[in-house]
Coordinates of C-alpha atoms in Angstrom, one line a residue:
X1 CA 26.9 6.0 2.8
X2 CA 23.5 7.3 3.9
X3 CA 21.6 5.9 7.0
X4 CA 17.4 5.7 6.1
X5 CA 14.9 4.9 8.8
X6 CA 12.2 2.8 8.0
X7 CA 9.1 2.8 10.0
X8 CA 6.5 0.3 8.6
X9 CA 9.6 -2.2 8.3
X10 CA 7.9 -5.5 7.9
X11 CA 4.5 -4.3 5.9
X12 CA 4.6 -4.9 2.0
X13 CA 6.0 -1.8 1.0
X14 CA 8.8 -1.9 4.2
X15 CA 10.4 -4.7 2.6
X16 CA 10.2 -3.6 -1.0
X17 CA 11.8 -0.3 -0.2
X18 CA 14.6 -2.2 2.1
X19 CA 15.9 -4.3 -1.0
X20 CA 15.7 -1.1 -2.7
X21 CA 18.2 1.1 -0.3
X22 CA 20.1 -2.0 0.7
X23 CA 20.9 -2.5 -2.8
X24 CA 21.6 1.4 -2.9
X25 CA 24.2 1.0 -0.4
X26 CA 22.2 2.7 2.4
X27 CA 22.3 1.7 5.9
X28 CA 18.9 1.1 6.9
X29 CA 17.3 1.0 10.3
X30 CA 14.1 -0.4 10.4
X31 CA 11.4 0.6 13.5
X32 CA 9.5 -2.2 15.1
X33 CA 6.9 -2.4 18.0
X34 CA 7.8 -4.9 20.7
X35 CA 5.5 -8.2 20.8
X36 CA 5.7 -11.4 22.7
X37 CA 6.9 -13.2 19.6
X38 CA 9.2 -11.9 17.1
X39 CA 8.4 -11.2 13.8
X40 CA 9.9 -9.8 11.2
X41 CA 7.4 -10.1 8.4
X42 CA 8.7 -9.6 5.1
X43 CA 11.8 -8.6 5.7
X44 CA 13.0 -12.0 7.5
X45 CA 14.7 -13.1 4.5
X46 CA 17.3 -9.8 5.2
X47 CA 16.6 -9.3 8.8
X48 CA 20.8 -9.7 9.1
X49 CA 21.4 -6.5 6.7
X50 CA 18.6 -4.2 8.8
X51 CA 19.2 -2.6 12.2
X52 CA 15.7 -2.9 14.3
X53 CA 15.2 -0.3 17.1
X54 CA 12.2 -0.7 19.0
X55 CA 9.8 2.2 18.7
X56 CA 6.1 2.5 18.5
X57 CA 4.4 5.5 16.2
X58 CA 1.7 6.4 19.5
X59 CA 5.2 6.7 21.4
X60 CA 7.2 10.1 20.5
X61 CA 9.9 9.1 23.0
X62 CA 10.6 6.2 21.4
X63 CA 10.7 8.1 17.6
X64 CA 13.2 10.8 19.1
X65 CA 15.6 7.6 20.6
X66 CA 15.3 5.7 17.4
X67 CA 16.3 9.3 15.1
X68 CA 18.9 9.7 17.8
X69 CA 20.1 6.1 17.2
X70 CA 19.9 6.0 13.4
X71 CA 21.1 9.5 12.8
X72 CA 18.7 9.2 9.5
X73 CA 19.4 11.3 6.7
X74 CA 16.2 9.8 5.3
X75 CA 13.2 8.9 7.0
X76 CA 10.4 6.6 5.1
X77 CA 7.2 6.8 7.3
X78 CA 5.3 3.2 5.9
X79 CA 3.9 2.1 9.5
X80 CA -0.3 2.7 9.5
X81 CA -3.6 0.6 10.4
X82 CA -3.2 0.1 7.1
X83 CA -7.0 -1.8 6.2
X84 CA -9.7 0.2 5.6
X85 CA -12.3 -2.8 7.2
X86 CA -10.5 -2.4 10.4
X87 CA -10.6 1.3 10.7
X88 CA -14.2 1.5 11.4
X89 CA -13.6 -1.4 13.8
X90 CA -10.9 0.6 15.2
X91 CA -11.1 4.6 14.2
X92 CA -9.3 5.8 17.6
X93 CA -6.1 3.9 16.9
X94 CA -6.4 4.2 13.3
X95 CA -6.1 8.1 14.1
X96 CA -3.9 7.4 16.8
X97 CA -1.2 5.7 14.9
X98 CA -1.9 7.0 10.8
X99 CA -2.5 10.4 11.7
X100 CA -1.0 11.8 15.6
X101 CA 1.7 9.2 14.9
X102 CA 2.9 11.6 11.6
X103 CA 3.1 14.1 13.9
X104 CA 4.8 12.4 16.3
X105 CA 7.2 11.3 13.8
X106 CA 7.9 14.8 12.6
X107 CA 8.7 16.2 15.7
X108 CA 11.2 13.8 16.3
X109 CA 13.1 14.9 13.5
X110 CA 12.7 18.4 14.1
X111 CA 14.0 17.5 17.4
X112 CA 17.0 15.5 16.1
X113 CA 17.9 16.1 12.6
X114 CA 15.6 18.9 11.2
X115 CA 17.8 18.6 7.9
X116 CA 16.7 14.6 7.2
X117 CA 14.6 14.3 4.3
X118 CA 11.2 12.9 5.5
X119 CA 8.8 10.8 3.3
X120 CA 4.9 10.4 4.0
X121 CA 2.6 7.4 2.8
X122 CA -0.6 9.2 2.1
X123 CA -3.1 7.6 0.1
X124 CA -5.7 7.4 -2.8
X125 CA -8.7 7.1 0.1
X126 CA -8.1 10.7 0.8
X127 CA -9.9 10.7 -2.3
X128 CA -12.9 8.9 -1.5
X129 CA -15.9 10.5 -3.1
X130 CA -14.0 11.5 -5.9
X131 CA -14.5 14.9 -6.8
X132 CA -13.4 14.7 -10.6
X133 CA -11.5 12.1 -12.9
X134 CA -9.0 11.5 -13.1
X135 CA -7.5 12.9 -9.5
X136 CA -4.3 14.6 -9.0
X137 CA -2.6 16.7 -6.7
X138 CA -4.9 19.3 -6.9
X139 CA -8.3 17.3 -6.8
X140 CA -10.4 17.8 -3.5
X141 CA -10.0 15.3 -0.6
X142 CA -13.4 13.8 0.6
X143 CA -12.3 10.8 2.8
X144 CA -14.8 8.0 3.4
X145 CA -13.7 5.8 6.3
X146 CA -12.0 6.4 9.1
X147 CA -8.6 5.7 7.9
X148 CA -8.9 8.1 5.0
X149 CA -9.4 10.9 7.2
X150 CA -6.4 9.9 9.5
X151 CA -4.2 9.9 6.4
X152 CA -5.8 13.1 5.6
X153 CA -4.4 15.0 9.0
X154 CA -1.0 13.2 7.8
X155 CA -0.5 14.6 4.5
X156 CA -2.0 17.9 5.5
X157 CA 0.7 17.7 9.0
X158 CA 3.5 17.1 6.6
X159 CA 2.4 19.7 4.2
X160 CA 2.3 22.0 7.4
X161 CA 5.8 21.0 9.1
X162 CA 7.2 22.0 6.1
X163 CA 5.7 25.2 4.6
X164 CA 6.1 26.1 8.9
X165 CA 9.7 24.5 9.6
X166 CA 11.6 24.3 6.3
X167 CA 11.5 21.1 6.8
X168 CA 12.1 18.7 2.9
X169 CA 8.8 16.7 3.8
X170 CA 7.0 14.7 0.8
X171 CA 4.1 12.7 0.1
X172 CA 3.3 10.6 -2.2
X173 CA -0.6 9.8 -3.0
X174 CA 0.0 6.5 -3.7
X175 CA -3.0 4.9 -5.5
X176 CA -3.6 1.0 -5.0
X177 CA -0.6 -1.2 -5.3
X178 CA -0.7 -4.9 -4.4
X179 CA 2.4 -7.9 -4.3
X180 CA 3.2 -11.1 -3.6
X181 CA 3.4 -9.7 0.1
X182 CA 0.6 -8.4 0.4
X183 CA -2.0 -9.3 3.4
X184 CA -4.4 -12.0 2.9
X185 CA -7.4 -9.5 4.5
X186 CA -7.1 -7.3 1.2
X187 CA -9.2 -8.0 -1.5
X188 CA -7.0 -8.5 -4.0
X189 CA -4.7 -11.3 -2.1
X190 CA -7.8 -12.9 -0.9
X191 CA -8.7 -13.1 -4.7
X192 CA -5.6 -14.4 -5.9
X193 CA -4.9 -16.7 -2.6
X194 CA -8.4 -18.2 -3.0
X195 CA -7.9 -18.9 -6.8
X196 CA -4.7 -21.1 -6.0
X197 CA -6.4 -22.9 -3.3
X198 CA -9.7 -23.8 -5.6
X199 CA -7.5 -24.8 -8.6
X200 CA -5.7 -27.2 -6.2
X201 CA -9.1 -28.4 -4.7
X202 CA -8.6 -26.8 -0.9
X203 CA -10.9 -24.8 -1.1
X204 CA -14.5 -24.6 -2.8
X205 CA -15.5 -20.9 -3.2
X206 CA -14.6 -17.5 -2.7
X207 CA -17.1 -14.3 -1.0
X208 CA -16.6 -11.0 -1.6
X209 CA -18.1 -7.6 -1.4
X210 CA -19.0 -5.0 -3.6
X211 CA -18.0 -5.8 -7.3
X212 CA -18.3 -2.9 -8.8
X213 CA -15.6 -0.7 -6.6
X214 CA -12.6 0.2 -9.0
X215 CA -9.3 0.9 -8.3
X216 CA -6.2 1.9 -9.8
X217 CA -4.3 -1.0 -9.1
X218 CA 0.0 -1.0 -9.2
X219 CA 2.7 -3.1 -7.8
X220 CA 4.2 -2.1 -4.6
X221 CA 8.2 -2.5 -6.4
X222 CA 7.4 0.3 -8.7
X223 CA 5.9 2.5 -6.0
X224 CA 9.0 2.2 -4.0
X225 CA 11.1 3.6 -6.2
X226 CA 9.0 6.6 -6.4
X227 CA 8.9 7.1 -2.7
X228 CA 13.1 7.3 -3.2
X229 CA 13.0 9.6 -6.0
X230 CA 10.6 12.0 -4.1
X231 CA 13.5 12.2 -1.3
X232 CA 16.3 12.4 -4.5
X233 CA 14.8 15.7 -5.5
X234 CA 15.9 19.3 -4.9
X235 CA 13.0 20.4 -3.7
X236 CA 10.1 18.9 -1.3
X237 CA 6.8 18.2 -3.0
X238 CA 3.8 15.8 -3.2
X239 CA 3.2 13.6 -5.9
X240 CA 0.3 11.2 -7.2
X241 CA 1.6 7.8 -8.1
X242 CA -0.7 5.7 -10.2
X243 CA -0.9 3.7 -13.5
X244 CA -4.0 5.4 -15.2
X245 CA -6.0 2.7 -15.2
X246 CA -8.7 1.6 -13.5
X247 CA -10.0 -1.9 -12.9
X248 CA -13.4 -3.5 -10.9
X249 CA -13.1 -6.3 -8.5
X250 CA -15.0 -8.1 -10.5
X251 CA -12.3 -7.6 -13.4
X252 CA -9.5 -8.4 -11.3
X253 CA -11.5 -11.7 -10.1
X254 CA -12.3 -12.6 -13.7
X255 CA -8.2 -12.3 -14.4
X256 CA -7.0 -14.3 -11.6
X257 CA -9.6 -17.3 -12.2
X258 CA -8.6 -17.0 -15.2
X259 CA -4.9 -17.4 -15.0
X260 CA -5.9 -20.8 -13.6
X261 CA -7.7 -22.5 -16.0
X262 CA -11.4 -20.8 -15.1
X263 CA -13.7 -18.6 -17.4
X264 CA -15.6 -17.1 -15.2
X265 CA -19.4 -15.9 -16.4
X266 CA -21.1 -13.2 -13.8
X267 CA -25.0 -13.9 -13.1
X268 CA -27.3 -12.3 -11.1
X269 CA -27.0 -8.2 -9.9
X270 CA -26.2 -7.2 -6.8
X271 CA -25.8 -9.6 -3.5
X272 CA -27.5 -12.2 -5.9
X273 CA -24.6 -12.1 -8.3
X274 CA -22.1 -15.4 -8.7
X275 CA -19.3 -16.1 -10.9
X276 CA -19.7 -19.4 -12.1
X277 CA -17.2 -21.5 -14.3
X278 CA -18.2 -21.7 -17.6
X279 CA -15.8 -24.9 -18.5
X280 CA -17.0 -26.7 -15.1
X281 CA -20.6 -25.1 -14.1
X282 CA -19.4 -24.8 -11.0
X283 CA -20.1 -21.4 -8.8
X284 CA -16.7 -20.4 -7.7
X285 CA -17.3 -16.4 -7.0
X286 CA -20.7 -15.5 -4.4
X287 CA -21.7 -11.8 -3.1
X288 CA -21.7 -11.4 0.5
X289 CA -23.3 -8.3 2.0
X290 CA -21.0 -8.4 4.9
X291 CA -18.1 -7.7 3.0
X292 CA -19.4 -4.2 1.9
X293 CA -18.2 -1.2 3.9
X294 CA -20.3 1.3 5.5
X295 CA -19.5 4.2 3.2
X296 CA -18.1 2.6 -0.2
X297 CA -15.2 4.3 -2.0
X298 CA -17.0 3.3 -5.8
X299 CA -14.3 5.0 -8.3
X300 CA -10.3 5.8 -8.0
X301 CA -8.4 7.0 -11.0
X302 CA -4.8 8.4 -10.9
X303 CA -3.3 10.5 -13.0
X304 CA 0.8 10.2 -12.5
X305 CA 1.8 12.9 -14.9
X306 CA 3.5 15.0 -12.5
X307 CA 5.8 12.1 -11.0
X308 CA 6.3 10.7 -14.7
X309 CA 7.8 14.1 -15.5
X310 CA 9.6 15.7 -12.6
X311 CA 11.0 12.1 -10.8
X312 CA 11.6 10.2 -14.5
X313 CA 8.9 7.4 -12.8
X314 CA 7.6 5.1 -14.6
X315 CA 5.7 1.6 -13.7
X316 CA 7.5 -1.9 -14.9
X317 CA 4.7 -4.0 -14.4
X318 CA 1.2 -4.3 -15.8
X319 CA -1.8 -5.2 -14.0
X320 CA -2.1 -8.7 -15.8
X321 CA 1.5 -8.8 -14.9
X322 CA 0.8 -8.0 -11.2
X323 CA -2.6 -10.6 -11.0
X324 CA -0.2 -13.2 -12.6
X325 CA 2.8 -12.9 -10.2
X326 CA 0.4 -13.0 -7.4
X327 CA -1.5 -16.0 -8.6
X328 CA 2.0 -17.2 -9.2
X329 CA 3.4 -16.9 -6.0
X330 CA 0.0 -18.0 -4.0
X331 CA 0.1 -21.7 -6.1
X332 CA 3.7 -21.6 -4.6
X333 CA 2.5 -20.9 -1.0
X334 CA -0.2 -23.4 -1.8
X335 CA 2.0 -26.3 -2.0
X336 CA 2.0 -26.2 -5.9
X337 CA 5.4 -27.8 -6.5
X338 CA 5.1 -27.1 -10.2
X339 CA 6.1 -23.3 -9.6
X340 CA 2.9 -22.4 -10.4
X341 CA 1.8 -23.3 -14.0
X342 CA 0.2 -20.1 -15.1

């Protein structure tokens, strides 16, 4: 039975990748930061099958007691400022915590277990202004926020830890990919969340930012597996995970007003632009300028062909799979007793 160590426990992707190992038969210790109240996030539905250790990613003591404790034979690292709006709020502890934190990380198990098989979340925003399309493993970085480039220093640390120590580090590029789970502040829960509560009348309209920004957009199940197969592997490597395709905003918006009963028609350009109901004439969709970032990442394509044929990955769900489940589950959350007619 292997032991895994989780770090990013409670996030989205914490909890996917859990059910994953638990049902795997791994043992899995899962790091959390201390807070007044307790919360376990997404994972409180199997908080009894995890063992928590208290650790923080700024906190390298606390990474070399928690390897010490969990003896991992495979560590995930999931826990980042994960959203992108916050970083240029916050870019010191976005660095502090998605880039030293790697590091810090790293050492521990250098420290503890240098044989442990170590896993990295990089991310399509190392991408940024993308320098061709699609992008794979070999395509330029040019980050455009703060928490791109602090998930730059990460991939390139773990690169470095391993071509320096022998170490089996990966990362996977992992483009886009939402859930059920996902936070409300990311676009594409605030889409789908807002679409349940105007169909059942508590809420009248939804803002949003720039349109026209496209992303390659997956569900968080299927990129969890990948993460395991990276670690399953022989040898270390770094892989892109994506679908392929690419999507706007405004296409994702379109689909999830849709899978409520709206046809959406766009008017206007720009911050004048609305999505107004065709069936009803009402103006469900408006622009807001302060939704836009200060350096926009326009255009992010994957191209998965490497993890497709060296890990045997392959995604199970669509992207009108993934808007429907979400719309699904948010007329649940909603109080739609119905189970969501979609």
């Amino acid at each position: 039975m292997k032991n895994a160590l989780i770090t990013g426990i409670t996030g989205q992707d914490g909890s996917y990748l859990t059910e994953l190992l638990l049902e795997k038969g791994y043992n899995v210790y899962g790091v959390m930061r201390r807070k007044s109240v307790v919360d376990y996030g997404n994972v409180a539905h199997i908080k009894d099958k995890v063992h928590f250790i208290y650790a923080d990613m700024t906190d390298v003591v606390s990474l070399i007691a928690a390897m010490k404790i969990s003896q991992a034979d495979e560590a995930y690292n999931l826990a980042a400022q994960s959203f992108v709006a916050t970083s240029w709020e916050q870019p010191i502890a976005t660095a502090d915590i998605d880039a030293v934190g790697v590091t810090n990380i790293l050492e521990a198990i250098r420290i503890v277990k240098p044989e442990a098989k170590f896993y990295q979340a990089s991310s399509s925003e190392m991408f940024g202004l993308a320098q061709e399309i699609p992008q794979t493993e070999k395509t330029p970085f040019y980050p455009r926020s703060p928490y791109g480039v602090a998930k730059l220093y990460g991939h390139w640390i773990t690169k470095n830890y391993r071509e320096s120590y022998n170490m089996f580090a990966c990362s996977g590029i992992l483009f886009n990919h939402e859930s059920e789970r996902r936070g409300k502040e990311f676009v594409t829960r605030k889409i789908t969340d807002a679409a349940a509560r105007i169909k059942l009348g508590l809420q009248d309209q939804l803002e949003l930012g720039n349109l026209n920004a496209k992303r390659d957009w997956g569900h968080s199940k299927d990129y969890v597996r990948a993460m395991w197969l990276m670690l399953q592997r022989e040898n270390p490597d770094d892989y892109v995970v994506a679908t392929g395709e690419t999507h706007t905003i405004r296409e994702f918006a379109s689909m999830a007003f849709e899978k409520i009963g709206a046809d959406i028609k766009w008017m206007g350009k720009g911050v004048d632009e609305t999505g107004v109901d065709s069936l009803s004439g009402k103006t469900l969709i408006k622009v807001s300028p302060r939704f836009f970032r200060p350096a926009e990442v326009d255009f992010l394509l994957g191209n998965p062909a490497k993890a497709e044929k060296f890990l045997g990955w392959n995604r199970e769900v669509s992207f009108d799979g993934l808007v429907e489940r979400m719309v699904r589950n948010d007329l649940l959350l909603n109080g739609d007793e119905r189970g969501g007619q979609v």
